C-alpha positions in Angstrom: 10.1 -31.7 92.8 8.4 -34.3 90.7 5.1 -32.7 91.7 6.2 -29.4 90.4 7.3 -31.0 87.1 3.9 -32.6 86.7 2.2 -29.3 87.4 4.2 -27.5 84.8 3.4 -30.2 82.2 -0.3 -30.0 83.1 -0.2 -26.2 82.8 1.4 -26.5 79.4 -1.1 -29.0 78.2 -4.0 -26.9 79.5 -2.6 -23.8 77.6 -2.4 -25.9 74.4 -5.9 -27.1 74.8 -7.2 -23.6 75.5 -5.4 -22.4 72.3 -6.9 -25.2 70.3 -10.4 -24.4 71.5 -9.9 -20.7 70.7 -8.8 -21.5 67.2 -11.8 -23.8 66.8 -14.2 -21.1 68.0 -12.5 -18.6 65.6 -13.0 -20.9 62.6 -16.6 -21.6 63.7 -17.5 -18.0 64.1 -16.0 -17.1 60.8 -18.0 -19.9 59.1 -21.2 -18.6 60.8 -20.4 -15.1 59.8 -19.9 -16.1 56.2 -23.2 -18.0 56.3 -25.1 -15.0 57.6 -23.6 -12.7 54.9 -24.3 -15.3 52.2 -27.9 -15.6 53.4 -28.3 -11.9 53.4 -27.0 -11.6 49.9 -29.3 -14.4 48.7 -32.4 -13.1 50.4 -32.8 -10.1 48.1 -35.9 -8.5 46.6 -36.3 -8.4 42.8 -35.6 -4.7 42.7 -32.2 -5.4 44.2 -31.0 -7.6 41.4 -29.7 -4.8 39.3 -27.7 -3.5 42.3 -26.3 -6.9 43.0 -25.3 -7.3 39.4 -23.5 -4.0 39.5 -21.7 -5.0 42.7 -20.7 -8.4 41.2 -19.4 -6.6 38.1 -17.2 -4.3 40.3 -15.9 -7.3 42.2 -15.0 -9.1 39.0 -13.2 -6.0 37.9 -11.1 -6.0 41.1 -10.4 -9.7 40.7 -9.2 -9.2 37.2 -7.0 -6.3 38.3 -5.3 -8.5 40.9 -4.9 -11.2 38.2 -3.1 -8.7 35.9 -0.6 -8.0 38.7 0.2 -11.7 39.2 0.2 -13.0 35.6 3.4 -11.2 34.5 5.2 -12.7 37.5 4.5 -16.3 36.2 7.1 -17.8 33.9 6.6 -20.9 31.9 8.9 -23.9 32.5 12.0 -24.2 30.4 11.1 -25.1 26.8 7.5 -23.8 27.0 6.1 -21.3 24.5 8.9 -22.3 22.1 11.6 -20.4 23.9 10.1 -17.0 23.3 11.5 -13.9 25.1 10.0 -12.7 28.3 8.6 -9.6 26.6 7.0 -11.7 23.9 5.5 -14.1 26.4 4.0 -11.3 28.4 2.6 -9.8 25.2 1.1 -13.1 24.2 -0.6 -13.5 27.6 -2.2 -10.0 27.2 -3.6 -11.1 23.8 -4.6 -14.6 24.8 -7.2 -14.6 27.7 -7.3 -18.4 27.7 -3.6 -18.6 28.4 -4.1 -15.9 31.0 -6.7 -17.9 32.9 -4.7 -21.2 32.6 -1.8 -19.5 34.3 -4.1 -18.0 36.9 -5.5 -21.5 37.6 -2.0 -22.8 38.3 -1.8 -20.8 41.5 -5.5 -20.9 42.5 -5.9 -24.7 41.9 -2.3 -25.9 42.5 -1.7 -27.4 39.0 1.6 -28.7 37.7 3.6 -25.6 36.8 2.9 -23.6 39.9 3.2 -26.5 42.3 6.9 -26.6 42.4 7.1 -26.9 46.1 7.1 -30.1 48.2 4.2 -29.7 50.5 0.5 -29.6 49.5 -2.9 -29.9 51.2 -2.1 -33.5 52.2 0.8 -32.3 54.4 -1.7 -30.3 56.6 -3.7 -33.4 57.6 -3.5 -34.0 61.4 -1.5 -30.8 62.0 -1.6 -29.3 65.5 -1.9 -25.6 66.0 0.7 -24.2 68.4 0.2 -20.4 68.5 -0.9 -17.4 66.5 2.2 -15.6 65.4 0.5 -12.5 64.0 -2.5 -11.0 62.3 -2.9 -8.0 60.0 -5.4 -6.4 57.7 -5.2 -9.3 55.2 -3.4 -12.3 56.7 -3.3 -14.5 59.7 0.0 -16.3 60.5 -0.2 -19.5 62.6 2.6 -21.7 63.9 1.7 -25.4 63.6 3.4 -28.8 64.0 2.8 -31.2 61.1 1.9 -34.8 61.6 5.6 -35.8 61.7 6.3 -33.1 64.3 7.9 -30.6 61.9 7.1 -26.9 62.8 6.0 -24.7 60.0 4.3 -21.3 59.7 1.0 -21.1 57.8 -0.3 -17.9 56.2 -4.0 -17.7 55.4 -6.7 -15.1 54.9 -7.7 -13.3 58.1 -11.4 -13.7 57.7 -12.0 -11.2 60.5 -9.4 -8.7 59.2 -10.1 -5.2 57.9 -9.6 -6.1 54.2 -12.1 -9.0 54.4 -14.6 -6.9 56.3 -14.4 -3.9 53.9 -14.9 -6.2 50.9 -18.0 -7.9 52.5 -19.4 -4.5 53.2 -18.8 -3.3 49.6 -19.7 -6.4 47.7 -21.8 -8.8 49.9 -20.1 -11.8 48.4 -18.1 -14.0 50.9 -16.5 -16.3 48.4 -15.7 -13.6 45.9 -14.2 -11.5 48.7 -12.1 -14.4 49.9 -10.7 -14.8 46.4 -10.0 -11.1 46.3 -8.2 -11.0 49.6 -6.4 -14.3 48.8 -4.8 -12.6 45.8 -2.1 -11.2 48.1 -1.3 -14.7 49.2 -1.3 -15.9 45.6 1.1 -13.1 44.6 3.3 -14.0 47.6 3.5 -17.6 46.5 4.7 -16.6 43.0 7.2 -14.1 44.4 8.6 -16.7 46.8 9.1 -19.1 43.9 10.8 -16.5 41.8 12.9 -14.7 44.5 14.7 -17.6 46.1 17.6 -16.5 48.2 19.2 -17.4 51.6 17.7 -14.3 53.1 14.2 -14.9 51.8 11.9 -17.2 53.8 11.7 -20.7 52.3 8.4 -21.6 50.6 7.7 -25.2 51.7 4.4 -25.5 49.8 0.9 -24.3 49.5 -2.6 -25.5 49.6 -5.3 -24.1 47.3 -9.0 -24.9 47.9 -9.9 -27.6 50.4 -7.9 -30.7 51.2 -6.5 -32.3 48.1 -7.1 -29.1 46.1 -10.9 -29.4 46.2 -13.4 -27.8 48.5 -14.5 -24.2 48.7 -12.8 -21.9 46.2 -10.7 -18.9 47.3 -9.1 -20.6 50.2 -5.3 -20.4 50.0 -2.8 -21.4 52.6 1.0 -20.7 52.3 3.3 -23.1 54.0 6.6 -21.5 55.1 9.7 -22.5 57.1 9.3 -21.5 60.8 11.1 -18.4 61.9 11.3 -16.2 65.0 9.9 -12.6 64.7 12.6 -10.0 64.7 12.7 -8.4 68.1 14.3 -5.0 67.7 14.4 -4.3 71.5 16.1 -7.6 72.2 18.5 -7.0 69.2 19.5 -3.6 70.6 20.8 -5.3 73.7 22.7 -7.9 71.7 26.5 -7.9 71.0 27.6 -5.8 68.1 28.6 -8.9 66.2 25.0 -10.1 66.1 23.6 -6.7 65.2 26.2 -6.5 62.4 25.0 -9.9 61.1 21.4 -8.6 60.7 22.6 -5.6 58.8 24.9 -7.7 56.6 22.1 -10.2 55.8 19.8 -7.3 54.9 22.4 -5.7 52.5 23.0 -9.1 50.8 19.2 -9.4 50.4 18.9 -5.9 48.9 21.8 -6.6 46.5 19.9 -9.7 45.3 16.7 -7.7 44.9 18.4 -5.0 42.9 19.1 -7.5 40.1 16.5 -10.3 40.7 14.9 -12.4 38.0 12.1 -9.9 38.1 14.3 -6.9 37.8 14.9 -4.4 40.5 12.5 -5.1 43.3 11.4 -2.5 45.9 10.0 -3.4 49.3 7.1 -1.0 49.6 6.3 -2.0 53.2 9.8 -1.9 54.6 9.5 -2.5 58.4 11.3 -4.8 60.9 8.1 -6.7 61.3 8.4 -8.0 57.7 11.5 -10.0 58.8 12.2 -13.1 60.9 15.4 -14.9 62.0 16.1 -18.6 61.3 19.0 -20.0 63.3 20.3 -16.4 63.6 20.0 -15.6 59.9 17.7 -12.7 58.8 15.0 -13.6 56.3 12.3 -11.6 54.6 9.0 -13.2 55.3 6.4 -10.8 53.8 6.6 -10.2 50.0 3.0 -9.3 49.0 4.0 -5.6 48.9 7.1 -6.1 46.9 7.1 -4.4 43.5 9.3 -4.7 40.4 7.5 -1.8 38.6 9.7 1.0 37.4 8.5 4.6 37.8 8.0 6.4 34.5 9.3 10.0 34.2 9.8 12.9 31.9 12.2 14.8 34.0 14.2 14.5 37.2 11.4 16.2 39.2 9.3 13.1 38.6 11.8 11.0 40.4 11.6 12.2 44.0 11.9 9.8 46.9 10.0 11.2 49.8 10.6 10.2 53.4 9.4 11.7 56.6 12.5 13.8 57.2 14.4 13.7 53.9 13.6 13.9 50.1 16.0 12.7 47.3 15.7 13.5 43.6 17.1 10.8 41.3 17.9 11.1 37.5 15.3 10.4 34.9 17.0 8.0 32.4 16.9 8.1 28.6 14.4 5.2 28.8 11.9 7.4 30.6 12.2 5.7 34.0 13.6 6.8 37.3 17.1 5.4 37.4 17.8 3.2 40.4 14.7 4.4 42.3 13.7 0.9 43.7 17.3 0.2 44.8 17.8 3.6 46.5 14.4 3.3 48.3 15.5 0.0 49.8 18.9 1.4 50.8 17.5 4.4 52.6 14.9 2.3 54.4 17.6 -0.1 55.5 19.5 3.0 56.9 16.6 4.5 58.8 15.0 1.2 60.1 18.2 -0.9 60.7 21.6 0.7 60.4 20.8 3.7 62.5 19.9 1.6 65.5 22.1 -1.5 65.1 25.3 -0.6 63.4 27.3 2.3 65.2 26.7 1.5 68.9 29.7 -0.3 70.4 31.3 -1.0 67.1 34.9 -2.3 67.6 37.3 0.7 67.8 39.3 -0.5 64.8 36.2 -0.5 62.6 34.4 2.7 63.6 35.7 4.7 60.7 34.4 2.1 58.3 31.0 2.0 60.0 30.8 5.8 60.0 31.5 5.7 56.2 28.6 3.3 55.7 26.3 5.4 57.8 27.2 8.5 55.8 27.0 6.9 52.4 23.7 5.2 53.0 22.1 8.1 55.0 22.9 10.5 52.1 22.3 7.9 49.3 25.8 8.5 48.0 26.5 4.8 47.4 24.7 2.2 45.4 23.9 -1.3 46.7 27.1 -2.8 45.1 29.3 -0.3 46.9 27.3 -0.8 50.1 27.7 -4.6 50.0 31.4 -4.2 49.3 31.8 -2.0 52.4 30.0 -4.5 54.6 32.0 -7.5 53.2 35.2 -5.6 53.9 34.3 -5.0 57.5 33.4 -8.7 57.8 36.8 -9.7 56.4 38.7 -7.5 58.8 36.6 -8.6 61.8 37.0 -12.3 61.1 40.7 -12.1 60.4 41.5 -9.8 63.3 43.3 -7.3 61.1 41.5 -4.5 62.8 43.5 -5.4 66.0 46.9 -4.7 64.6 47.4 -1.8 66.9 47.0 -3.9 70.1 50.4 -4.2 71.9 51.7 -7.8 71.3 53.0 -8.0 74.9 49.5 -7.6 76.5 49.0 -11.4 76.8 52.4 -11.8 78.5 50.8 -10.3 81.7 48.9 -13.6 82.0 49.7 -17.2 83.0 48.1 -19.7 80.8 46.9 -23.2 81.9 45.9 -25.3 78.9 43.5 -28.2 79.3 42.0 -26.7 82.4 38.7 -25.1 83.3 37.5 -23.3 86.5 34.9 -23.8 89.2 33.6 -21.7 92.1 33.6 -18.7 89.7 33.0 -15.1 90.9 31.3 -13.5 87.9 30.7 -9.9 87.0 28.4 -8.5 84.4 29.3 -6.5 81.3 27.2 -5.2 78.5 26.4 -6.4 75.9 27.2 -10.0 76.8 26.3 -13.4 75.4 25.3 -14.3 79.0 23.0 -12.4 81.4 24.7 -14.1 84.4 28.3 -13.1 83.5 30.6 -11.4 81.1 30.9 -13.5 77.9 32.3 -11.7 74.8 33.6 -12.8 71.4 37.3 -12.4 70.7 39.7 -13.1 67.8 42.5 -14.4 70.0 43.9 -14.6 73.5 45.6 -11.2 72.8 42.3 -9.5 72.3 40.8 -11.2 75.4 43.7 -10.0 77.5 43.2 -6.5 76.2 39.6 -6.6 77.2 40.3 -8.1 80.6 42.8 -5.3 81.3 40.1 -2.7 80.4 37.7 -4.2 83.0 38.6 -3.3 86.6 36.8 -6.4 87.9 38.6 -8.8 85.6 41.4 -11.0 86.9 41.1 -14.0 84.6 39.4 -15.4 81.5 38.8 -18.7 79.8 38.7 -19.7 76.1 36.6 -22.8 75.6 36.7 -23.3 71.8 33.1 -22.2 71.4 32.7 -20.0 68.4 30.3 -17.4 67.0 28.9 -17.2 63.5 32.1 -15.4 62.4 34.4 -18.1 63.8 35.5 -15.9 66.7 36.0 -17.4 70.1 33.8 -17.0 73.1 35.8 -15.7 76.1 34.4 -15.9 79.7 35.7 -13.1 81.9 35.5 -13.3 85.7 36.8 -11.7 88.9 38.1 -14.9 90.5 37.5 -18.6 90.9 38.2 -21.1 93.6 39.5 -24.2 91.7 41.1 -25.3 88.5 39.5 -28.5 87.0 40.6 -30.6 84.1 39.0 -29.6 80.8 40.6 -30.7 77.5 38.7 -28.1 75.5 39.5 -25.0 77.6 42.5 -22.9 78.6 42.5 -20.4 81.5 44.4 -17.2 81.6 45.1 -15.6 85.0 46.8 -12.3 85.7 50.3 -13.1 87.0 49.6 -11.1 90.1 46.8 -13.5 90.9 48.4 -16.7 89.6 50.3 -17.5 92.8 47.0 -17.4 94.8 45.2 -19.9 92.5 44.7 -23.4 94.1 44.3 -26.5 91.9 42.5 -29.8 92.2 
């Protein structure tokens, strides 16, 4: 067996080395590609100068447009700008280009105001790449271990992504394109600083430019806490309690976004892939497509929310904006991407009418986010307290003999679904009464054990089985055996 252990360690080491080499080759190829494009752009004929100047002007225009998106999101520190209102500050920025560029430099160069996080470029020295977590049109996400062993996720520009490739094709300027594509990362840094919430991924820091803030311009790296990508297929096979937790976390997040420091924020790219879990808690990890803009309108017909199979018309307010549009967009997306798949299936019988009410009110946009959150919190209260079990017969547990301070060995397991264990039937229960009720409903079940282990709601984990061969001392457990089987149970 030691030889097998050494082989596994060698295989793991080899896999890590191969990944490191692949990353090195990727970086090398990107640098060479950039050098070739740069050489191409510099080796121009005199007649091309006017065309290049036009391209550069168009690129600068795009950069300024991105800057205009980010500047309103930046707030001075308390006491700055003599305590002016937000509207006045934004107006002054629009009229003062120097102030504009100073604020812009705070996120592109990592100066005092924007660098509110703990980690910077120095934190990335001697890091070790572990795996590529994902890549898209704009960004590459890599899991790394920092010098002290702490795992973090890094977001950086995907130099071989579609956005970068299209920009190089259009403008022939590698550094300018890197700055343009980096604007999404810069916007995300600001949003993560402004939208701090338990269900938003934690910004641990960022690095602008090269190590120490210098080096080639346009390079931005966002340092985030490490999460696990949300696996919907795996989640569909999880116990209802865990699926409910994901939906509850999502509603709490949407409630915060509806009244955030930036106003009501819509998630324009609302997909499960935009979320991760950290210790079982759902967190939004992609904010570059979040928007706090309100839709202007002249009549209700200007306020139509269009989805693949449903359209909704919202009221146009006296202010000339669509009332609650961002909030309602988020609610319906939560319904169609999360609630539909995760919430109704195998909900506890005592809670199904409340779950059905949530499905109806969110699927028809009859409830706002405050009402939706209240409905979820009410279900959580009932589920944790066991009040939804009031209809269970109190005598159900009397059919069992209880042996406290004992565990079992030689177990004969059976499987149930969904279970916290793939090898047996492990479910969460509020009390021994609920566990006895479940055991009575399973034809294979003759006993169950409560170990004191608890889920995130504080409910107990119960282990159900067909039989066991011995009772063994265990101060943290208690075994319940159907009285018809109790006389057959040997002890040690």
